[in-house]
CSV table of C-alpha atoms and ligand atoms in Angstrom, one decimal:
chain,number,residue,atom,x,y,z
B,159,MET,CA,-0.3,0.2,0.0
B,160,SER,CA,1.5,3.1,-0.5
B,161,ALA,CA,1.3,6.1,1.9
B,162,THR,CA,-0.4,9.5,1.5
B,163,TYR,CA,1.6,12.3,1.9
B,164,ASN,CA,-0.8,13.4,5.1
B,165,SER,CA,0.0,9.9,7.1
B,166,VAL,CA,4.2,11.2,6.9
B,167,TYR,CA,3.8,15.2,7.5
B,168,PRO,CA,1.3,16.9,9.2
B,169,PRO,CA,-1.6,18.9,7.8
B,170,GLU,CA,-0.7,22.3,7.5
B,171,GLU,CA,-3.4,23.2,10.0
B,172,ASP,CA,-2.7,20.6,12.7
B,173,LEU,CA,1.5,22.8,12.6
B,174,ILE,CA,-0.6,25.6,12.9
B,175,MET,CA,-2.7,24.6,15.2
B,176,ASN,CA,0.5,22.9,17.8
B,177,GLN,CA,2.2,25.7,16.8
B,178,GLN,CA,-1.0,28.1,18.1
B,179,GLN,CA,-0.9,25.7,21.1
B,180,LEU,CA,3.0,25.4,21.8
B,181,LYS,CA,2.5,29.6,21.7
B,182,GLN,CA,-0.7,29.3,24.6
B,183,GLN,CA,2.0,27.1,26.7
B,184,ILE,CA,4.8,29.2,26.6
B,185,ARG,CA,3.1,32.3,27.9
B,186,GLN,CA,1.1,30.8,30.3
B,187,LEU,CA,4.5,29.3,31.5
B,188,ALA,CA,5.9,32.7,31.7
B,189,GLU,CA,3.1,33.5,33.7
B,190,GLU,CA,4.1,31.1,36.8
B,191,ARG,CA,7.9,31.2,35.7
B,192,ASN,CA,7.4,35.3,36.8
B,193,ALA,CA,9.3,35.2,33.4
B,194,LEU,CA,10.2,37.9,31.0
B,195,LEU,CA,10.1,36.7,27.4
B,196,MET,CA,12.6,39.5,24.6
B,197,ALA,CA,13.1,38.5,21.7
B,198,HIS,CA,16.1,39.7,19.3
B,199,PHE,CA,14.3,41.7,15.5
B,200,TYR,CA,16.1,38.9,13.7
B,201,GLN,CA,14.7,36.4,15.5
B,202,ARG,CA,12.0,33.5,14.4
B,203,ASP,CA,8.9,35.5,13.5
B,204,GLU,CA,7.2,33.5,16.0
B,205,ILE,CA,9.6,34.5,19.0
B,206,GLN,CA,9.3,37.2,17.9
B,207,GLU,CA,5.4,37.2,18.2
B,208,ILE,CA,5.6,35.6,21.8
B,209,ALA,CA,8.0,38.1,23.3
B,210,HIS,CA,6.7,41.2,25.9
B,211,VAL,CA,8.9,42.4,24.8
B,212,ALA,CA,11.1,42.7,21.3
B,213,GLY,CA,13.6,45.0,20.1
B,214,ASP,CA,17.5,45.7,19.4
B,215,SER,CA,20.3,45.2,21.7
B,216,LEU,CA,20.1,48.5,23.3
B,217,ALA,CA,17.1,48.1,24.3
B,218,MET,CA,16.7,43.7,25.5
B,219,ALA,CA,19.9,45.2,27.8
B,220,MET,CA,18.4,48.8,29.5
B,221,GLU,CA,15.1,46.2,29.8
B,222,ALA,CA,17.5,42.9,31.0
B,223,ALA,CA,18.3,46.3,34.0
B,224,ARG,CA,15.4,47.0,34.3
B,225,THR,CA,12.9,44.5,34.1
B,226,GLU,CA,11.2,43.5,37.1
B,227,ARG,CA,10.5,40.0,36.4
B,228,GLN,CA,12.8,37.2,38.4
B,229,VAL,CA,13.9,35.2,35.0
B,230,ILE,CA,14.2,36.2,31.3
B,231,VAL,CA,14.7,34.7,28.2
B,232,LEU,CA,16.8,36.0,25.6
B,233,CYS,CA,15.8,34.4,22.4
B,234,GLY,CA,19.4,36.3,20.8
B,235,VAL,CA,22.7,34.9,20.8
B,236,HIS,CA,25.2,34.4,23.0
B,237,PHE,CA,26.5,37.4,23.6
B,238,MET,CA,22.9,39.5,23.8
B,239,ALA,CA,22.5,36.3,27.1
B,240,GLU,CA,26.0,37.3,28.5
B,241,SER,CA,25.0,41.0,28.6
B,242,ALA,CA,21.5,40.5,30.3
B,243,ALA,CA,23.5,38.1,32.8
B,244,ILE,CA,26.1,40.9,33.4
B,245,LEU,CA,23.3,43.8,34.1
B,246,ALA,CA,20.6,42.1,35.9
B,247,PRO,CA,23.0,38.8,37.8
B,248,GLU,CA,20.6,38.4,40.6
B,249,LYS,CA,18.5,37.0,38.0
B,250,THR,CA,18.2,33.9,35.4
B,251,VAL,CA,18.9,34.6,32.6
B,252,LEU,CA,18.4,32.0,30.4
B,253,LEU,CA,19.8,31.0,26.7
B,254,PRO,CA,17.3,28.3,25.1
B,255,ARG,CA,20.1,28.0,22.1
B,256,PRO,CA,23.0,28.5,24.2
B,257,ASP,CA,25.1,27.5,20.9
B,258,ALA,CA,24.1,30.3,19.8
B,259,GLY,CA,26.6,32.6,18.6
B,260,CYS,CA,27.8,36.0,16.4
B,261,PRO,CA,30.1,34.5,13.9
B,262,MET,CA,31.4,38.4,14.6
B,263,ALA,CA,31.7,38.7,18.3
B,264,ASP,CA,34.4,35.7,18.8
B,265,MET,CA,37.0,37.1,16.7
B,266,VAL,CA,37.6,39.3,18.8
B,267,THR,CA,39.1,37.8,22.2
B,268,ALA,CA,40.4,39.3,25.1
B,269,ASP,CA,44.0,37.5,24.8
B,270,GLN,CA,44.1,39.1,21.9
B,271,LEU,CA,43.1,42.3,22.7
B,272,ARG,CA,44.9,43.1,25.5
B,273,ALA,CA,47.6,42.9,23.3
B,274,MET,CA,46.1,45.9,20.7
B,275,LYS,CA,46.3,47.4,24.2
B,276,ALA,CA,49.8,47.3,25.2
B,277,ARG,CA,50.3,48.9,21.6
B,278,LEU,CA,48.2,51.3,21.9
B,279,PRO,CA,48.2,52.7,25.1
B,280,GLY,CA,46.3,55.3,26.7
B,281,ARG,CA,43.6,55.0,24.1
B,282,PRO,CA,39.6,54.1,25.7
B,283,VAL,CA,38.3,50.6,24.7
B,284,VAL,CA,35.4,51.1,22.5
B,285,SER,CA,33.8,47.6,23.0
B,286,TYR,CA,30.7,46.4,20.0
B,287,VAL,CA,28.1,44.7,22.5
B,288,ASN,CA,28.4,42.4,19.9
B,289,THR,CA,31.3,41.1,22.0
B,290,SER,CA,32.2,38.5,24.7
B,291,ALA,CA,31.8,39.3,27.9
B,292,ALA,CA,35.8,38.6,28.4
B,293,VAL,CA,36.2,41.0,25.7
B,294,LYS,CA,33.8,43.6,27.5
B,295,ALA,CA,36.1,43.2,30.4
B,296,GLU,CA,38.7,44.8,28.6
B,297,SER,CA,37.3,47.5,27.5
B,298,ASP,CA,36.2,50.4,28.8
B,299,ILE,CA,32.8,51.4,27.5
B,300,CYS,CA,30.0,49.4,25.7
B,301,CYS,CA,28.4,50.5,22.4
B,302,THR,CA,26.0,49.0,20.6
B,303,SER,CA,25.3,50.3,17.0
B,304,ALA,CA,22.3,53.0,18.6
B,305,ASN,CA,24.4,53.9,20.4
B,306,ALA,CA,28.1,54.3,19.2
B,307,VAL,CA,28.7,57.8,17.1
B,308,ARG,CA,27.1,59.3,20.5
B,309,VAL,CA,28.8,57.1,23.3
B,310,VAL,CA,32.7,57.3,21.4
B,311,ASN,CA,31.5,61.5,21.3
B,312,SER,CA,30.6,60.9,24.5
B,313,LEU,CA,35.3,60.6,25.5
B,314,ALA,CA,37.5,63.0,27.0
B,315,GLU,CA,39.8,61.2,24.5
B,316,ASP,CA,41.0,62.2,21.4
B,317,GLU,CA,42.4,58.8,20.3
B,318,VAL,CA,40.2,55.1,21.1
B,319,ILE,CA,39.8,51.8,20.3
B,320,LEU,CA,36.7,50.0,18.7
B,321,VAL,CA,36.2,46.6,18.2
B,322,PRO,CA,35.3,44.7,17.1
B,323,ASP,CA,33.3,46.4,14.1
B,324,ARG,CA,36.0,47.2,10.9
B,325,ASN,CA,32.7,48.5,9.3
B,326,LEU,CA,31.1,49.9,12.4
B,327,GLY,CA,34.5,51.4,13.3
B,328,ARG,CA,34.7,52.3,9.4
B,329,TYR,CA,31.3,55.0,9.9
B,330,ILE,CA,31.6,55.6,13.5
B,331,ALA,CA,35.7,57.8,12.5
B,332,ALA,CA,33.4,59.1,10.2
B,333,HIS,CA,31.8,60.5,12.3
B,334,THR,CA,33.5,62.1,15.1
B,335,ASP,CA,36.9,64.5,14.9
B,336,LYS,CA,38.1,61.2,17.0
B,337,LYS,CA,40.8,59.7,15.5
B,338,CYS,CA,40.1,55.8,15.5
B,339,HIS,CA,42.1,51.8,15.8
B,340,PHE,CA,40.2,49.3,14.4
B,341,TRP,CA,40.0,46.1,14.0
B,342,GLU,CA,39.1,43.9,11.2
B,343,GLY,CA,36.6,42.2,12.8
B,344,TYR,CA,32.8,41.6,10.1
B,345,CYS,CA,29.4,40.7,10.4
B,346,PRO,CA,29.8,37.6,8.1
B,347,PHE,CA,26.3,38.3,6.3
B,348,HIS,CA,25.9,42.4,6.3
B,349,ASP,CA,29.9,42.2,4.8
B,350,GLN,CA,29.0,40.4,2.2
B,351,LEU,CA,25.2,42.6,1.0
B,352,PRO,CA,26.9,43.3,-2.9
B,353,GLU,CA,26.3,47.1,-3.8
B,354,GLU,CA,25.5,45.2,-7.6
B,355,ASP,CA,21.9,44.0,-5.5
B,356,VAL,CA,21.9,47.2,-3.5
B,357,LEU,CA,22.0,48.8,-7.8
B,358,ALA,CA,19.6,46.5,-9.0
B,359,ALA,CA,17.2,47.0,-6.8
B,360,LYS,CA,17.1,50.2,-6.6
B,361,GLU,CA,16.5,50.2,-10.2
B,362,ALA,CA,14.1,47.6,-10.4
B,363,HIS,CA,12.3,49.8,-7.2
B,364,PRO,CA,13.1,53.5,-8.6
B,365,ASP,CA,10.8,54.5,-5.4
B,366,ALA,CA,11.8,52.9,-2.6
B,367,LEU,CA,14.6,54.4,0.0
B,368,PHE,CA,17.5,52.2,0.2
B,369,LEU,CA,17.8,51.3,4.7
B,370,ALA,CA,21.8,49.8,5.5
B,371,HIS,CA,22.3,48.7,9.1
B,372,PRO,CA,26.1,49.7,10.2
B,373,GLU,CA,27.7,46.7,10.3
B,374,CYS,CA,27.6,46.8,6.3
B,375,ARG,CA,30.8,48.3,3.8
B,376,PRO,CA,31.3,51.4,3.4
B,377,GLN,CA,30.6,51.4,0.1
B,378,ILE,CA,27.0,50.1,0.9
B,379,LEU,CA,26.9,53.1,3.6
B,380,ARG,CA,27.2,55.6,1.1
B,381,MET,CA,24.6,53.6,-1.0
B,382,ALA,CA,22.1,54.1,1.5
B,383,ASP,CA,19.5,57.5,1.8
B,384,HIS,CA,19.7,56.5,5.6
B,385,VAL,CA,22.2,54.6,7.9
B,386,ALA,CA,20.5,53.3,11.3
B,387,SER,CA,20.6,50.7,13.2
B,388,THR,CA,17.1,47.3,14.2
B,389,SER,CA,15.8,49.7,16.1
B,390,GLY,CA,16.1,53.3,14.2
B,391,MET,CA,15.0,52.0,10.7
B,392,ILE,CA,12.2,50.9,12.7
B,393,ASP,CA,11.2,54.4,13.7
B,394,PHE,CA,12.8,55.6,10.2
B,395,VAL,CA,10.0,53.6,8.6
B,396,ARG,CA,7.1,54.2,10.5
B,397,ASN,CA,7.8,58.3,10.0
B,398,SER,CA,8.5,58.7,7.0
B,399,PRO,CA,5.7,59.2,4.2
B,400,VAL,CA,7.9,57.4,2.0
B,401,ARG,CA,6.3,53.5,1.1
B,402,LYS,CA,8.4,51.6,0.2
B,403,PHE,CA,12.2,50.4,1.6
B,404,ILE,CA,14.9,48.2,0.7
B,405,LEU,CA,16.6,47.3,3.6
B,406,GLY,CA,20.3,46.7,3.7
B,407,THR,CA,19.8,43.7,6.7
B,408,GLU,CA,19.1,40.8,8.2
B,409,MET,CA,15.8,39.1,7.2
B,410,GLY,CA,13.6,39.4,10.5
B,411,ILE,CA,13.6,43.0,10.7
B,412,LEU,CA,11.4,42.3,8.2
B,413,TYR,CA,8.6,40.6,10.2
B,414,ARG,CA,8.3,44.2,12.9
B,415,LEU,CA,8.8,46.7,9.9
B,416,ARG,CA,5.1,44.5,7.7
B,417,LYS,CA,3.0,43.3,10.4
B,418,GLU,CA,3.6,47.8,12.3
B,419,ASN,CA,3.1,49.0,8.5
B,420,PRO,CA,0.8,46.4,6.7
B,421,ASP,CA,0.5,49.4,4.6
B,422,LYS,CA,4.1,49.8,2.9
B,423,GLU,CA,6.4,47.6,1.1
B,424,PHE,CA,9.5,45.5,1.2
B,425,ILE,CA,12.0,44.6,0.0
B,426,LEU,CA,15.5,42.4,0.6
B,427,PRO,CA,18.5,42.9,-1.9
B,428,ASN,CA,19.1,39.6,-2.0
B,429,SER,CA,18.0,36.2,-0.1
B,430,LEU,CA,21.9,36.2,1.6
B,431,LEU,CA,21.4,38.6,4.8
B,432,ARG,CA,20.0,35.4,6.4
B,433,CYS,CA,22.2,35.6,10.2
B,434,PRO,CA,21.6,31.6,11.0
B,435,THR,CA,22.5,31.2,14.8
B,436,MET,CA,20.1,34.4,15.0
B,437,LYS,CA,17.3,31.5,13.5
B,438,ASP,CA,18.2,28.2,15.4
B,439,ILE,CA,16.0,29.6,18.6
B,440,THR,CA,12.8,27.7,18.3
B,441,LEU,CA,9.3,28.1,20.2
B,442,GLU,CA,9.4,24.8,21.5
B,443,ASP,CA,13.6,25.5,22.8
B,444,VAL,CA,11.6,28.3,25.0
B,445,LEU,CA,9.3,26.1,25.8
B,446,ARG,CA,11.9,23.1,26.7
B,447,SER,CA,13.9,26.5,28.8
B,448,LEU,CA,10.9,27.2,30.9
B,449,GLU,CA,9.9,23.8,31.9
B,450,THR,CA,13.5,23.1,33.1
B,451,LEU,CA,14.7,26.9,33.9
B,452,ALA,CA,17.7,25.8,31.5
B,453,PRO,CA,20.4,26.5,29.8
B,454,ARG,CA,21.4,29.8,32.4
B,455,ILE,CA,24.2,31.9,31.5
B,456,VAL,CA,26.3,32.6,33.9
B,457,VAL,CA,29.0,34.9,33.3
B,458,PRO,CA,32.1,34.7,35.6
B,459,GLU,CA,31.4,36.3,38.8
B,460,ASP,CA,35.5,39.1,38.7
B,461,VAL,CA,34.1,39.1,34.4
B,462,ALA,CA,30.9,39.7,35.0
B,463,ARG,CA,31.8,42.7,37.4
B,464,ARG,CA,34.5,44.4,35.5
B,465,ALA,CA,32.3,44.4,31.7
B,466,ARG,CA,29.5,46.1,34.0
B,467,VAL,CA,31.4,48.9,34.2
B,468,ALA,CA,31.8,49.2,30.0
B,469,LEU,CA,28.0,48.8,30.2
B,470,ASP,CA,27.1,50.8,33.3
B,471,ARG,CA,29.3,53.6,31.4
B,472,MET,CA,27.4,52.7,27.7
B,473,LEU,CA,24.2,53.3,29.8
B,474,ALA,CA,25.7,56.4,31.3
B,475,VAL,CA,25.0,58.7,28.7
B,476,PRO,CA,22.5,60.7,27.6
B,477,ARG,CA,20.7,60.3,25.0
B,478,ASP,CA,20.0,62.5,21.9
J,265,13P,P1,21.3,46.5,16.6
J,265,13P,O1,22.2,46.9,17.6
J,265,13P,O2,21.0,47.1,15.5
J,265,13P,O3,20.0,45.4,17.6
J,265,13P,O4,22.4,44.6,15.9
J,265,13P,C1,22.3,44.0,16.6
J,265,13P,C2,23.1,43.4,15.3
J,265,13P,O5,23.2,41.6,16.1
J,265,13P,C3,23.5,43.6,13.7
J,265,13P,O6,23.8,42.3,13.4
J,266,SF4,FE1,26.8,38.5,14.4
J,266,SF4,FE2,25.1,39.6,12.1
J,266,SF4,FE3,24.1,38.1,13.4
J,266,SF4,FE4,24.5,40.3,14.1
J,266,SF4,S1,23.5,39.5,12.4
J,266,SF4,S2,24.0,38.6,15.6
J,266,SF4,S3,26.9,40.7,13.9
J,266,SF4,S4,26.2,37.0,12.3
């Protein structure tokens, strides 16, 4: 007897029902556990949908520092959960997939940064939050793509060390009078966006504005109508009368943009703008994490204490 497709694959309605049940279970268990569900804008749609708070790196760090909930389930990548654990040491911070890392954050180690500091003494180190806790502990202040220029300009020194993103570094350098020393790290997904793909999208959609994340290469940023972090892009689209946007960032952002702006159109220049580790966490992982209160992210006390100084200094920089 030949098997029908239905005997192999559950029908689509069953999958949808399954997802609905999972979402309900997660929300209920989150209340029982007094847990806050946080998701980065690059997470899978269904993860952003169940989150109490969806945000960029800066918003998630700030929310971790202020939440009264006892448990934080951080749906993002490892450095984001570490930041939450550092800022909320009395809380239980869970990363449903502890192997979800950021390749750019892995491009600089604390030893390498110590060697760079020895070569360039007296220059403060500004580390992008996309770094390990150990690298933050070696830094003077942190920044995110939303506040990087403000953070650098808030420093008294005329020269700074910027790690690890060379593209964000060059973007900062173009917006400050300070001399910037870069580390040659990069985001493999933003860095690979080709000019030709942006040009083709612009030609196909001459009425669209092109928004680019500062992790893109300078050649791409020069083609942009607006350069912004993920939350900066969301604010820009919300307040713009324009109805079409080409996005130079990770595709997960489409969920939030489409939800908030059903009447606007969003175009990705290619299908390679996908960060695989940002898609690791599934609804099943979140549920399991809430059930078991694991995997918990704990930063060693000495590292956490020093990294916290750098994060707190960033959070103290006045907003525009
Ligand atoms: P945002 O801080 O803009 O959310 O970016 C984080 C990130 O990992 C970008 O690749
Ligand atoms: Fe890291 Fe790039 Fe993924 Fe952001 S998109 S988490 S910078 S690898």
